[in-house]
């Protein structure tokens, strides 16, 4: 199994300092799974190529901790020697450790110098998800080229091989390139040959720092890296969302009590909006909840607890449960609501829990109504079906009040560049038609009726800035 790193330009031959490996010899390293060899097939002034060859010892692995549990012969017949897998990450961490850590002993400035890199992974095990190679690497700024072959040209009906030759190009620091490979190769491989626990979670968060939180497919990456362990994935996502929020100036404003209301979205920049849209939204939602006679209310994706605070002021709501996927938001919510000063009776009335709306959760059962305010647009569109199932089929409150931005209204805000979404974490924003066709489909599927309303100052052509769906089941 081969990882080839190539660079060009006047400093190309400095690669040996960066990798900390002598250019004139083949160096070999003993690893738990076999051997790793590093050598330079090309080493010129203007072009240098470094190869890392993994010589995985399948028989040695059978004797060691490695087990293929799926079928008995799997111990002897498996793809481990031929694919880029977590062994590749182990090799990167051990054999290229200085480069991965961004250090260069002899010429420290090299580690801080971007080089034009081309990395070639000869056999990336994509487990049938080859389209994800582009989706995962492109947002990180790589030019991606992939090549797959038929599994066996004699039997075209067997389809394409799940192994993809992948070439990635980008001008960046070597540490950045190696860090991406370290995390993403095992995410693709998704092989369950070792125990995935807290340590893997810590590794993912440590190595993912600074890029994973803002990756549009962070959920896929976390899920694959953590082998689908739901509780670890949930924790990873919550921490990543926290990291992203921290790095977002809009969100830090939101956390600041001195700036009442809400993030510095165009909504808050626009002086024409008489009452902050955020506050208006919550007032409209509380009015709906009062009107439908709900006594117990879910606030799903409750964020920093602003709606919960409003709900608390209405005696009709005897039971309130706020849930969010972000620990940090829940902590802020507790602080804002002075949760630590509450007596037992207040704690019986209000609960704040950590959880994700895309996983089945019994704690959400038995409520009259649910508010899902400005949450759906934070989810990948492919997760909306899971959310709908959790909300409308499993939790199944009598009323669901759901709001989301009306994309058509964005052009009213001159400060928002054309085509841009209102918040950097928004995965999508919908026109009124798009929202209503989704809402109608979900209502029909789960036996609800739905009515749509606008919130905020209405534009005669583009509608209101926020759109609200009020779902009601008989
Ligand atoms: N409803 C709040 C917050 C909106 S911001 C308000 O109106 O002020 C969106 C919130 O959704 C964030 O707090 C985010 O952490 C949360 N969120 C995103 N994905 C989620 C998920 N899968 N499950 C639960 N909450 C989620």
Coordinates of C-alpha atoms and ligand atoms in Angstrom, one line a residue:
X1 CA 0.0 0.0 0.0
X2 CA 1.5 3.2 -1.2
X3 CA 1.2 6.9 -0.3
X4 CA 3.1 9.2 -2.7
X5 CA 3.8 12.8 -1.9
X6 CA 5.1 15.0 -4.7
X7 CA 6.1 18.6 -4.9
X8 CA 7.6 20.9 -7.5
X9 CA 9.4 24.3 -7.5
X10 CA 12.8 25.6 -6.5
X11 CA 12.5 24.3 -2.9
X12 CA 11.2 20.8 -4.0
X13 CA 14.3 19.0 -2.7
X14 CA 13.7 20.4 0.8
X15 CA 11.1 17.7 1.2
X16 CA 13.7 15.5 2.8
X17 CA 14.1 18.0 5.7
X18 CA 10.3 18.3 6.0
X19 CA 9.8 14.5 6.1
X20 CA 12.9 14.1 8.2
X21 CA 14.1 11.3 5.9
X22 CA 17.4 11.0 4.1
X23 CA 17.0 11.3 0.3
X24 CA 19.7 8.8 -0.6
X25 CA 18.5 5.7 1.1
X26 CA 15.5 3.5 1.7
X27 CA 14.6 3.6 5.3
X28 CA 12.5 0.9 7.0
X29 CA 10.5 1.0 10.2
X30 CA 9.1 -1.8 12.2
X31 CA 5.4 -1.4 13.1
X32 CA 2.9 -3.5 14.9
X33 CA 1.2 -4.5 11.6
X34 CA 4.3 -5.0 9.5
X35 CA 6.9 -2.7 8.0
X36 CA 6.9 0.8 6.5
X37 CA 9.5 1.8 4.0
X38 CA 10.2 5.4 2.9
X39 CA 12.2 6.3 -0.2
X40 CA 12.4 8.9 -2.9
X41 CA 12.0 7.6 -6.5
X42 CA 12.6 11.1 -7.8
X43 CA 14.7 13.7 -6.0
X44 CA 15.7 16.7 -8.2
X45 CA 16.2 20.4 -7.7
X46 CA 12.7 21.1 -9.0
X47 CA 10.8 18.0 -8.4
X48 CA 10.8 15.5 -5.6
X49 CA 8.7 12.5 -4.9
X50 CA 8.5 10.6 -1.6
X51 CA 6.9 7.2 -1.2
X52 CA 5.7 5.6 1.9
X53 CA 5.1 1.9 1.3
X54 CA 3.2 -0.1 3.9
X55 CA 4.1 -3.8 3.9
X56 CA 1.3 -5.1 6.0
X57 CA 1.9 -8.6 7.4
X58 CA -1.4 -10.5 7.3
X59 CA -0.1 -13.5 9.1
X60 CA 1.4 -11.4 11.8
X61 CA -1.9 -9.7 12.2
X62 CA -3.7 -12.9 12.8
X63 CA -1.3 -13.7 15.7
X64 CA -1.7 -10.2 17.1
X65 CA -4.7 -8.3 18.2
X66 CA -6.2 -7.9 14.7
X67 CA -9.3 -9.9 14.0
X68 CA -11.7 -9.9 11.1
X69 CA -14.9 -10.9 12.8
X70 CA -17.2 -11.2 9.8
X71 CA -16.2 -14.6 8.6
X72 CA -13.5 -17.0 9.7
X73 CA -11.3 -16.9 6.7
X74 CA -11.3 -13.2 6.9
X75 CA -8.3 -13.5 9.0
X76 CA -6.4 -14.8 6.1
X77 CA -8.3 -13.4 3.1
X78 CA -8.7 -9.6 3.5
X79 CA -7.8 -6.4 1.8
X80 CA -5.7 -5.0 4.6
X81 CA -2.3 -5.3 2.8
X82 CA -3.7 -3.6 -0.3
X83 CA -5.7 -0.6 0.9
X84 CA -5.1 2.7 2.6
X85 CA -6.5 2.1 6.0
X86 CA -6.0 3.1 9.6
X87 CA -2.6 1.5 9.3
X88 CA -1.7 4.3 7.0
X89 CA -2.7 6.8 9.6
X90 CA -0.6 4.9 12.2
X91 CA 2.4 5.0 9.8
X92 CA 1.9 8.8 9.1
X93 CA 1.8 9.5 12.8
X94 CA 4.9 7.5 13.6
X95 CA 7.1 7.7 10.5
X96 CA 6.2 11.3 9.5
X97 CA 5.5 12.5 13.1
X98 CA 7.5 15.8 12.9
X99 CA 5.9 16.7 9.6
X100 CA 2.4 15.9 10.9
X101 CA 3.1 18.0 14.0
X102 CA 4.3 20.9 11.8
X103 CA 7.9 20.7 13.0
X104 CA 11.1 20.8 11.0
X105 CA 14.2 20.6 13.2
X106 CA 16.8 21.7 10.7
X107 CA 14.9 24.4 8.9
X108 CA 11.9 25.4 11.1
X109 CA 10.6 28.0 8.5
X110 CA 10.0 25.2 6.0
X111 CA 7.2 23.7 8.2
X112 CA 5.4 27.1 7.9
X113 CA 5.9 27.3 4.1
X114 CA 3.2 26.2 1.7
X115 CA 4.3 23.9 -1.0
X116 CA 2.4 22.7 -4.1
X117 CA 1.6 19.2 -3.1
X118 CA 0.2 16.2 -5.0
X119 CA -0.7 13.3 -2.8
X120 CA -1.6 10.0 -4.5
X121 CA -3.3 7.2 -2.6
X122 CA -3.3 4.2 -4.8
X123 CA -6.1 2.3 -3.2
X124 CA -8.5 4.2 -1.1
X125 CA -11.1 1.8 0.3
X126 CA -14.4 3.7 -0.2
X127 CA -16.8 0.9 0.7
X128 CA -18.9 1.8 -2.3
X129 CA -18.9 5.5 -1.4
X130 CA -16.5 6.7 -4.2
X131 CA -18.5 9.8 -4.8
X132 CA -17.6 10.9 -1.3
X133 CA -13.9 11.3 -2.2
X134 CA -14.8 14.5 -4.1
X135 CA -17.3 15.6 -1.5
X136 CA -14.9 15.2 1.4
X137 CA -11.7 16.6 -0.1
X138 CA -13.0 19.4 -2.3
X139 CA -14.3 21.6 0.5
X140 CA -10.8 21.5 2.0
X141 CA -9.5 23.1 -1.1
X142 CA -8.1 20.0 -2.9
X143 CA -8.3 19.4 -6.6
X144 CA -9.5 15.8 -6.7
X145 CA -9.1 13.3 -9.3
X146 CA -10.2 9.7 -8.9
X147 CA -10.0 6.6 -11.0
X148 CA -11.9 3.3 -10.4
X149 CA -11.8 0.2 -12.4
X150 CA -14.1 -2.7 -12.9
X151 CA -13.8 -5.3 -10.2
X152 CA -13.0 -7.8 -12.9
X153 CA -13.1 -6.9 -16.6
X154 CA -14.1 -10.5 -17.3
X155 CA -17.3 -10.0 -15.2
X156 CA -18.5 -6.5 -15.8
X157 CA -21.8 -7.4 -14.1
X158 CA -19.8 -7.4 -10.8
X159 CA -19.6 -3.7 -11.1
X160 CA -16.9 -1.2 -10.1
X161 CA -14.3 -2.0 -7.6
X162 CA -14.8 -0.2 -4.2
X163 CA -11.2 0.8 -4.3
X164 CA -10.4 4.2 -5.8
X165 CA -7.1 5.6 -6.9
X166 CA -7.1 9.1 -5.6
X167 CA -4.9 12.1 -6.5
X168 CA -5.2 15.2 -4.4
X169 CA -3.5 18.5 -5.2
X170 CA -3.2 21.6 -3.1
X171 CA -0.7 24.3 -2.1
X172 CA -0.6 24.2 1.6
X173 CA 1.6 23.3 4.6
X174 CA 2.7 19.7 4.7
X175 CA 1.3 19.3 8.2
X176 CA -2.2 20.3 6.9
X177 CA -2.1 17.8 4.1
X178 CA -0.9 15.0 6.4
X179 CA -3.5 15.9 9.0
X180 CA -6.3 15.6 6.5
X181 CA -5.0 12.3 5.3
X182 CA -4.6 11.0 8.9
X183 CA -8.2 11.7 9.7
X184 CA -9.9 11.0 6.3
X185 CA -8.2 7.8 5.1
X186 CA -9.6 5.7 8.0
X187 CA -13.0 7.5 7.7
X188 CA -13.2 6.2 4.1
X189 CA -12.0 2.7 5.1
X190 CA -14.5 2.3 7.9
X191 CA -13.1 -1.0 8.8
X192 CA -14.1 -2.2 12.3
X193 CA -11.0 -4.0 13.3
X194 CA -10.3 -2.1 16.5
X195 CA -12.2 -0.8 19.4
X196 CA -13.5 2.7 18.9
X197 CA -13.8 4.6 22.1
X198 CA -13.1 7.9 23.8
X199 CA -9.5 7.8 22.6
X200 CA -10.6 7.9 19.0
X201 CA -13.0 10.7 19.7
X202 CA -10.3 12.7 21.3
X203 CA -8.0 12.0 18.3
X204 CA -10.7 13.1 15.9
X205 CA -11.3 16.4 17.7
X206 CA -7.6 17.1 18.2
X207 CA -6.6 16.4 14.6
X208 CA -9.8 18.0 13.3
X209 CA -9.2 21.3 15.0
X210 CA -9.5 24.3 12.8
X211 CA -11.0 22.5 9.7
X212 CA -13.5 19.8 10.7
X213 CA -16.0 22.0 12.4
X214 CA -16.6 24.1 9.3
X215 CA -16.6 21.1 6.9
X216 CA -20.0 20.7 5.3
X217 CA -19.7 16.9 5.7
X218 CA -18.4 16.9 9.2
X219 CA -21.2 14.6 10.2
X220 CA -20.4 12.0 7.6
X221 CA -16.7 12.2 8.6
X222 CA -17.4 11.9 12.3
X223 CA -19.8 9.0 11.8
X224 CA -17.4 7.1 9.6
X225 CA -14.3 7.8 11.7
X226 CA -16.1 6.8 14.9
X227 CA -17.6 3.7 13.1
X228 CA -21.1 4.9 13.7
X229 CA -20.9 4.7 17.5
X230 CA -23.9 6.9 18.1
X231 CA -23.0 8.4 21.5
X232 CA -19.5 9.2 20.3
X233 CA -20.7 10.7 17.1
X234 CA -23.2 12.8 19.0
X235 CA -20.5 14.1 21.4
X236 CA -18.2 14.8 18.5
X237 CA -20.8 16.8 16.6
X238 CA -21.8 18.8 19.6
X239 CA -18.1 19.8 20.2
X240 CA -17.6 20.6 16.6
X241 CA -20.7 22.7 16.5
X242 CA -19.4 24.5 19.6
X243 CA -16.1 25.1 18.0
X244 CA -17.8 26.4 14.9
X245 CA -20.0 28.7 16.9
X246 CA -17.0 30.0 18.8
X247 CA -15.2 30.9 15.6
X248 CA -18.2 32.7 14.3
X249 CA -18.3 36.3 15.3
X250 CA -22.1 36.3 14.8
X251 CA -22.5 33.6 17.4
X252 CA -20.2 35.3 19.9
X253 CA -22.3 38.4 19.7
X254 CA -25.3 36.2 20.4
X255 CA -23.7 35.0 23.6
X256 CA -23.1 38.5 24.8
X257 CA -25.8 39.7 27.1
X258 CA -25.0 43.3 26.2
X259 CA -26.2 42.7 22.7
X260 CA -29.8 41.8 23.2
X261 CA -31.3 39.2 20.9
X262 CA -29.4 37.8 18.2
X263 CA -26.5 37.2 15.9
X264 CA -25.3 39.9 13.6
X265 CA -27.3 38.6 10.7
X266 CA -28.6 41.0 8.1
X267 CA -31.7 40.9 10.2
X268 CA -30.0 42.6 13.0
X269 CA -28.1 44.9 10.7
X270 CA -31.3 46.2 9.0
X271 CA -32.5 49.3 10.8
X272 CA -35.9 49.1 9.1
X273 CA -36.9 46.1 11.1
X274 CA -38.8 47.6 14.0
X275 CA -38.7 44.8 16.5
X276 CA -35.8 42.4 16.2
X277 CA -36.9 39.6 14.0
X278 CA -35.6 37.0 16.5
X279 CA -37.8 38.4 19.3
X280 CA -40.7 38.7 16.9
X281 CA -40.3 35.1 15.9
X282 CA -40.4 34.0 19.5
X283 CA -43.5 36.1 20.2
X284 CA -45.3 34.6 17.3
X285 CA -44.4 31.1 18.3
X286 CA -45.5 31.7 21.9
X287 CA -48.8 33.1 20.6
X288 CA -49.3 30.0 18.5
X289 CA -48.6 27.7 21.4
X290 CA -51.0 29.6 23.6
X291 CA -53.7 29.5 21.0
X292 CA -53.4 25.7 20.5
X293 CA -53.9 25.2 24.2
X294 CA -50.6 23.3 24.7
X295 CA -49.7 22.6 28.3
X296 CA -46.5 20.7 27.7
X297 CA -44.0 22.0 25.1
X298 CA -40.8 20.9 23.5
X299 CA -38.3 23.4 22.3
X300 CA -36.1 21.4 20.0
X301 CA -32.8 23.0 19.0
X302 CA -33.4 25.4 22.0
X303 CA -30.0 27.0 21.6
X304 CA -29.2 29.4 24.4
X305 CA -32.7 29.2 25.9
X306 CA -34.3 32.4 24.7
X307 CA -37.6 30.8 23.8
X308 CA -37.5 28.7 27.0
X309 CA -37.3 32.0 28.9
X310 CA -40.4 33.3 27.1
X311 CA -42.2 30.0 27.7
X312 CA -41.5 30.2 31.4
X313 CA -43.4 33.5 31.6
X314 CA -46.6 31.7 30.5
X315 CA -48.3 29.8 33.3
X316 CA -50.3 27.7 30.7
X317 CA -47.1 25.8 29.9
X318 CA -46.7 23.4 32.8
X319 CA -44.0 21.3 31.4
X320 CA -41.2 22.6 29.1
X321 CA -38.3 20.6 27.7
X322 CA -35.5 22.2 25.8
X323 CA -33.1 20.0 23.8
X324 CA -30.0 20.9 21.8
X325 CA -27.1 19.1 20.3
X326 CA -24.6 21.7 21.6
X327 CA -23.4 21.4 25.1
X328 CA -22.1 24.9 25.1
X329 CA -25.4 26.4 24.1
X330 CA -27.1 24.4 26.9
X331 CA -24.5 25.7 29.4
X332 CA -25.2 29.2 28.3
X333 CA -29.0 28.5 28.5
X334 CA -28.6 27.2 32.1
X335 CA -26.6 30.3 33.1
X336 CA -29.0 32.7 31.5
X337 CA -32.0 31.0 33.1
X338 CA -30.1 30.9 36.5
X339 CA -30.8 27.2 36.6
X340 CA -28.6 26.7 39.7
X341 CA -30.9 28.9 41.7
X342 CA -34.1 27.0 40.9
X343 CA -36.1 25.0 43.4
X344 CA -37.4 21.5 42.9
X345 CA -40.8 22.8 41.6
X346 CA -39.1 24.9 38.9
X347 CA -36.9 22.0 38.0
X348 CA -39.9 19.8 37.6
X349 CA -41.4 22.3 35.2
X350 CA -38.4 22.8 33.0
X351 CA -35.8 20.5 31.8
X352 CA -32.8 21.1 29.5
X353 CA -31.4 18.0 27.8
X354 CA -28.6 17.2 25.4
X355 CA -29.6 15.3 22.3
X356 CA -29.9 15.3 18.6
X357 CA -33.1 15.6 16.7
X358 CA -32.1 13.0 14.2
X359 CA -31.9 10.2 16.6
X360 CA -34.9 8.4 18.1
X361 CA -35.4 9.7 21.7
X362 CA -38.0 8.5 24.1
X363 CA -37.6 11.6 26.2
X364 CA -39.5 13.6 23.6
X365 CA -42.6 11.5 23.9
X366 CA -45.9 12.7 25.5
X367 CA -45.8 16.4 24.8
X368 CA -48.7 18.5 23.4
X369 CA -46.6 20.7 21.2
X370 CA -43.1 21.1 19.8
X371 CA -41.3 24.3 18.6
X372 CA -38.5 23.8 16.1
X373 CA -37.3 27.3 15.6
X374 CA -34.6 28.1 13.0
X375 CA -33.2 24.6 13.3
X376 CA -33.8 22.6 10.2
X377 CA -31.6 24.7 8.0
X378 CA -28.7 23.8 10.2
X379 CA -29.0 20.1 9.2
X380 CA -27.8 18.4 6.1
X381 CA -30.8 18.1 3.8
X382 CA -30.2 14.3 3.7
X383 CA -31.0 14.2 7.5
X384 CA -34.3 15.9 7.2
X385 CA -36.2 12.6 6.7
X386 CA -34.7 11.3 10.0
X387 CA -35.7 14.5 11.8
X388 CA -39.2 14.3 10.4
X389 CA -39.5 10.7 11.6
X390 CA -38.2 11.5 15.1
X391 CA -40.5 14.5 15.3
X392 CA -43.7 13.5 13.6
X393 CA -43.7 9.8 13.9
X394 CA -42.0 9.0 17.2
X395 CA -42.4 12.1 19.4
X396 CA -45.7 12.9 17.7
X397 CA -47.0 15.9 19.5
X398 CA -50.4 17.2 18.6
X399 CA -48.9 20.5 17.3
X400 CA -45.5 21.3 15.7
X401 CA -44.5 24.9 15.1
X402 CA -41.6 25.0 12.7
X403 CA -39.8 28.1 11.4
X404 CA -37.0 28.6 8.8
X405 CA -35.7 31.5 6.8
X406 CA -37.5 32.5 3.6
X407 CA -34.7 32.6 1.1
X408 CA -36.7 34.9 -1.2
X409 CA -36.4 37.6 1.3
X410 CA -32.6 37.7 1.4
X411 CA -32.3 40.0 -1.5
X412 CA -34.2 42.7 0.5
X413 CA -31.1 43.0 2.7
X414 CA -28.5 44.9 0.8
X415 CA -25.8 44.0 3.3
X416 CA -26.2 40.3 2.3
X417 CA -24.2 39.5 -0.8
X418 CA -26.3 37.9 -3.5
X419 CA -26.5 34.1 -3.2
X420 CA -25.2 34.0 0.4
X421 CA -27.1 32.4 3.2
X422 CA -27.9 34.2 6.4
X423 CA -25.6 32.2 8.6
X424 CA -22.4 30.3 7.9
X425 CA -23.8 27.2 9.5
X426 CA -26.9 27.1 7.3
X427 CA -26.9 24.1 5.0
X428 CA -29.7 25.5 2.9
X429 CA -32.4 28.1 2.9
X430 CA -35.7 27.6 1.2
X431 CA -38.1 29.6 -0.8
X432 CA -41.7 29.6 0.3
X433 CA -42.5 27.0 -2.4
X434 CA -39.7 24.7 -1.2
X435 CA -40.7 24.9 2.4
X436 CA -44.3 24.3 1.6
X437 CA -43.7 21.4 -0.6
X438 CA -41.5 19.8 2.1
X439 CA -44.1 20.6 4.8
X440 CA -47.0 19.3 2.7
X441 CA -45.2 16.0 2.0
X442 CA -44.3 15.5 5.7
X443 CA -47.8 16.4 6.9
X444 CA -49.4 13.9 4.4
X445 CA -46.9 11.2 5.3
X446 CA -47.5 11.5 9.1
X447 CA -51.1 12.5 9.2
X448 CA -50.9 16.2 10.0
X449 CA -52.6 19.2 8.6
X450 CA -50.4 22.3 8.0
X451 CA -50.9 26.0 7.7
X452 CA -48.2 28.5 6.7
X453 CA -47.6 32.0 8.0
X454 CA -45.0 34.7 7.7
X455 CA -43.1 36.3 10.5
X456 CA -41.6 39.8 10.3
X457 CA -42.2 42.7 8.0
X458 CA -43.7 41.4 4.8
X459 CA -42.4 42.3 1.4
X460 CA -45.2 42.4 -1.2
X461 CA -43.2 40.2 -3.7
X462 CA -40.7 38.3 -1.6
X463 CA -42.9 37.6 1.4
X464 CA -41.9 37.7 5.1
X465 CA -38.3 37.1 6.3
X466 CA -39.2 34.1 8.3
X467 CA -41.7 31.4 7.3
X468 CA -43.6 29.3 9.9
X469 CA -45.4 26.0 9.4
X470 CA -48.1 25.1 12.0
X471 CA -48.7 21.4 11.9
X472 CA -51.7 19.9 13.6
X473 CA -52.8 16.3 14.0
X474 CA -56.4 15.4 14.7
Ligands
LIG1 N1 -34.2 27.6 18.4 C1 -33.2 28.6 18.8 C2 -31.8 28.4 18.3 C3 -31.7 28.4 16.8 S1 -30.0 28.1 16.2 C4 -33.6 30.0 18.6 O1 -34.6 30.2 17.9 O2 -33.0 30.9 19.1 C5 -30.1 26.4 15.8 C6 -29.9 25.5 16.9 O3 -30.1 24.2 16.5 C7 -28.5 25.5 17.5 O4 -28.5 25.7 18.9 C8 -27.9 24.2 17.2 O5 -27.0 23.7 18.2 C9 -29.2 23.3 17.1 N2 -29.1 22.1 16.4 C10 -28.4 21.9 15.2 N3 -28.5 20.6 14.8 C11 -29.3 20.0 15.8 C12 -29.7 18.6 16.0 N4 -29.4 17.7 15.1 N5 -30.4 18.3 17.1 C13 -30.7 19.3 18.0 N6 -30.3 20.6 17.9 C14 -29.6 20.9 16.8

